[in-house]
XYZ file of C-alpha atoms in Angstrom:
270
model
C -2.408 -24.337 5.498
C -5.114 -24.183 8.176
C -5.657 -20.609 9.368
C -9.163 -21.062 10.784
C -7.804 -20.591 14.315
C -7.365 -16.901 13.496
C -11.156 -16.526 13.515
C -11.013 -16.691 17.316
C -9.318 -13.276 17.446
C -10.810 -9.794 17.270
C -10.729 -8.401 13.685
C -9.104 -5.163 14.880
C -6.318 -7.157 16.536
C -5.844 -9.196 13.355
C -5.652 -6.006 11.306
C -3.040 -4.638 13.676
C -0.918 -7.796 13.476
C -1.219 -7.954 9.688
C -0.110 -4.352 9.273
C 2.780 -4.917 11.673
C 3.826 -7.653 9.256
C 3.654 -5.312 6.256
C 5.581 -2.671 8.187
C 8.215 -5.311 8.907
C 8.556 -6.090 5.196
C 9.026 -2.378 4.531
C 11.853 -2.437 7.076
C 13.322 -5.520 5.380
C 13.379 -3.679 2.053
C 14.927 -0.649 3.712
C 17.657 -2.884 5.180
C 19.197 -3.297 1.717
C 20.850 0.043 2.400
C 23.302 -1.807 4.654
C 24.530 -3.719 1.597
C 24.131 -1.239 -1.270
C 24.697 2.499 -1.536
C 22.926 2.554 -4.889
C 20.654 0.163 -6.704
C 20.530 -0.376 -10.440
C 17.742 1.776 -11.890
C 16.534 -1.073 -14.096
C 16.196 -3.366 -11.090
C 14.352 -0.700 -9.105
C 11.994 -0.044 -12.023
C 11.200 -3.754 -12.184
C 10.552 -3.851 -8.435
C 8.328 -0.764 -8.481
C 6.418 -2.143 -11.460
C 5.882 -5.342 -9.469
C 4.525 -3.291 -6.567
C 2.105 -1.532 -8.941
C 0.895 -4.850 -10.352
C 0.209 -6.234 -6.878
C -1.751 -3.138 -5.890
C -3.852 -3.173 -9.073
C -4.736 -6.851 -8.602
C -5.433 -6.409 -4.890
C -7.721 -3.473 -5.639
C -9.994 -5.679 -7.711
C -9.699 -9.223 -6.369
C -9.541 -8.376 -2.661
C -11.553 -5.139 -2.474
C -13.831 -4.201 -5.373
C -15.064 -7.710 -6.226
C -16.144 -8.478 -2.622
C -17.804 -5.049 -2.351
C -19.826 -5.696 -5.505
C -20.725 -9.223 -4.366
C -22.088 -7.898 -1.061
C -24.534 -5.625 -2.857
C -25.613 -7.957 -5.664
C -29.190 -8.253 -4.328
C -29.677 -4.530 -3.652
C -31.555 -2.154 -5.942
C -28.361 -0.372 -6.972
C -25.547 -2.927 -6.635
C -23.085 -0.601 -8.346
C -23.585 2.356 -5.993
C -21.220 1.468 -3.101
C -18.461 0.339 -5.471
C -18.595 3.448 -7.665
C -19.024 6.041 -4.919
C -16.500 4.404 -2.588
C -13.948 4.021 -5.389
C -14.183 7.656 -6.467
C -14.161 8.875 -2.863
C -10.958 6.916 -2.205
C -9.235 8.533 -5.166
C -10.462 11.984 -4.115
C -9.161 11.401 -0.586
C -5.628 10.612 -1.764
C -5.756 13.521 -4.216
C -6.552 15.829 -1.298
C -3.680 14.424 0.786
C -1.398 14.702 -2.259
C -2.195 18.412 -2.494
C -1.681 19.031 1.234
C 1.107 16.695 2.430
C 4.585 17.992 1.511
C 6.487 15.261 -0.358
C 9.081 14.704 -3.058
C 9.693 11.892 -5.523
C 13.265 10.630 -5.740
C 13.563 11.305 -9.468
C 12.879 15.049 -9.000
C 14.810 18.021 -7.643
C 13.660 19.593 -4.380
C 12.110 22.579 -6.163
C 9.599 20.095 -7.666
C 8.236 19.045 -4.257
C 4.450 18.709 -4.034
C 1.917 19.672 -1.393
C 2.161 22.652 0.931
C 5.540 24.352 0.549
C 7.823 23.925 3.564
C 11.476 24.327 4.505
C 11.785 20.619 5.324
C 14.886 19.001 3.915
C 14.915 16.604 0.987
C 15.214 13.442 3.100
C 11.986 14.146 5.011
C 10.121 14.918 1.789
C 11.316 11.650 0.214
C 10.041 9.665 3.217
C 6.664 11.403 3.079
C 6.249 10.424 -0.585
C 6.298 6.710 0.318
C 4.260 7.334 3.470
C 1.525 8.631 1.167
C 1.540 5.226 -0.597
C 1.168 3.345 2.662
C -2.003 5.048 3.915
C -4.383 3.276 1.489
C -2.506 -0.008 1.906
C -3.033 0.044 5.663
C -6.684 1.025 5.225
C -7.228 -1.825 2.757
C -5.879 -4.430 5.163
C -7.856 -3.000 8.072
C -11.116 -2.986 6.115
C -10.513 -6.525 4.827
C -10.065 -7.906 8.344
C -12.873 -5.721 9.671
C -15.207 -7.571 7.267
C -14.937 -10.583 9.584
C -17.307 -8.817 11.987
C -20.193 -9.220 9.547
C -19.079 -12.534 8.134
C -16.625 -14.571 10.270
C -16.030 -16.950 7.394
C -12.831 -18.755 6.424
C -13.090 -17.377 2.875
C -13.220 -13.782 4.137
C -10.286 -14.463 6.453
C -8.268 -16.056 3.646
C -8.925 -13.054 1.406
C -7.703 -10.668 4.100
C -4.580 -12.759 4.726
C -3.819 -12.913 0.998
C -4.210 -9.135 0.779
C -1.777 -8.649 3.683
C 0.741 -11.010 2.055
C 0.434 -9.220 -1.297
C 0.856 -5.765 0.193
C 3.748 -7.053 2.270
C 5.474 -8.303 -0.893
C 5.150 -4.968 -2.646
C 6.300 -3.090 0.462
C 9.772 -4.580 0.052
C 10.686 -2.484 -3.018
C 8.996 0.554 -1.467
C 11.269 0.322 1.577
C 14.273 0.062 -0.736
C 13.006 2.993 -2.815
C 13.227 5.201 0.293
C 16.401 4.077 2.047
C 18.757 3.740 -0.939
C 18.088 7.249 -2.336
C 18.536 8.635 1.185
C 21.912 6.912 1.415
C 22.795 8.404 -1.956
C 21.809 11.823 -0.552
C 24.569 11.438 2.036
C 22.757 10.055 5.089
C 24.440 7.328 7.114
C 23.265 3.754 6.555
C 21.546 3.711 9.943
C 19.671 6.952 9.333
C 18.691 5.882 5.818
C 17.346 2.588 7.198
C 15.528 4.346 10.031
C 13.740 6.733 7.687
C 13.031 3.929 5.211
C 11.255 1.736 7.737
C 9.573 4.780 9.272
C 7.609 5.256 6.052
C 5.761 2.007 6.833
C 4.726 3.047 10.349
C 1.520 4.606 9.043
C 0.189 1.200 7.938
C -0.656 -0.141 11.431
C -2.311 3.189 12.260
C -4.394 3.187 9.071
C -5.120 -0.534 9.437
C -6.522 -0.232 12.943
C -8.564 2.822 11.913
C -10.024 1.015 8.888
C -10.927 -2.078 10.904
C -12.423 -0.021 13.726
C -14.670 1.960 11.382
C -15.975 -1.184 9.693
C -16.497 -3.013 12.997
C -18.425 -0.120 14.564
C -20.350 0.960 11.425
C -21.045 -2.328 9.623
C -23.128 -0.878 6.716
C -19.974 1.022 5.765
C -18.164 -2.159 4.657
C -18.820 -2.201 0.865
C -18.105 1.529 0.685
C -14.928 1.113 2.746
C -13.654 -1.743 0.566
C -14.240 0.329 -2.566
C -12.733 3.421 -0.919
C -9.500 1.533 -0.219
C -9.443 0.242 -3.806
C -9.861 3.744 -5.245
C -7.128 5.094 -2.998
C -4.710 2.355 -4.078
C -5.430 2.785 -7.795
C -4.843 6.533 -7.471
C -1.441 5.891 -5.891
C -0.522 3.372 -8.603
C -1.377 5.692 -11.494
C -0.148 8.915 -9.896
C 3.015 7.687 -8.214
C 4.183 4.099 -8.726
C 3.902 3.667 -12.488
C 5.546 7.022 -13.363
C 8.292 6.319 -10.807
C 8.855 2.834 -12.251
C 9.300 4.246 -15.769
C 11.919 6.865 -14.964
C 14.898 6.728 -17.285
C 12.710 5.535 -20.150
C 12.904 1.875 -19.065
C 9.250 1.140 -19.727
C 9.600 -2.521 -20.736
C 11.004 -3.698 -17.412
C 8.463 -1.788 -15.362
C 5.648 -3.198 -17.517
C 6.991 -6.730 -17.039
C 7.073 -6.043 -13.302
C 3.412 -4.941 -13.367
C 2.414 -8.139 -15.200
C 4.314 -10.367 -12.771
C 2.929 -8.565 -9.712
C -0.647 -8.719 -11.005
C -0.358 -12.409 -11.934
C 1.152 -13.350 -8.580
C -1.530 -11.513 -6.602
C -4.251 -13.054 -8.768
C -2.754 -16.504 -8.221
C -2.622 -15.997 -4.451
C -6.175 -14.687 -4.284
C -7.698 -17.450 -6.435
C -5.634 -20.267 -4.915
C -5.832 -19.218 -1.274
C -8.691 -16.720 -1.082
């Protein structure tokens, strides 16, 4: 598939369009609430494990590896990757401590972040919104890299990353809307809140692309930052959520499939 014509467009615009796509896939996953009031826990664990596998693979193949490659001739080629990676994890840790949110497997008294009187449905939405911040940033930074290097390989890598994140957004949309329906919300409200959790991706994507376009030396740090943020989310949120109920085998299979698929896409198309 020839995508070279995309190089004619501004990287910030491309980042915006790509994150609109991933937001749309979140909405598609949330739309399952119109067909199901509940979803089998084993199926959901498999889907969430798949999402974790995609994010792990994307963190290396689409973010860390290019960041390291960019600095291979510098005196300290490891510096941007290490510092950016750790800074990304620290950033999400800070948000995790501040942003009120709740995981679907827990009771409302186990909500995290600043304590509020917000109801359970809002806290559930904010938990997935937290996941989507680094995903949007990653896509934005990947497309922003075209400013320095308007190459077909860089473009292909960014497109593959957007496709991969889009794929794993499907179960995340479902993981919001179906529990909300189970909480008693109408199908329409559950869908609305489910897709709303993906709205942050275009915002984060445009911000990430803008920063890289305007401050070009930031690129390897920004790529690594997005990778660290995504790995933090995977280890802190997605993997534990995918193993609720003790169904660890299915979630692990999902991780393997997600990682392999993202690796295949990146190597074959990137």
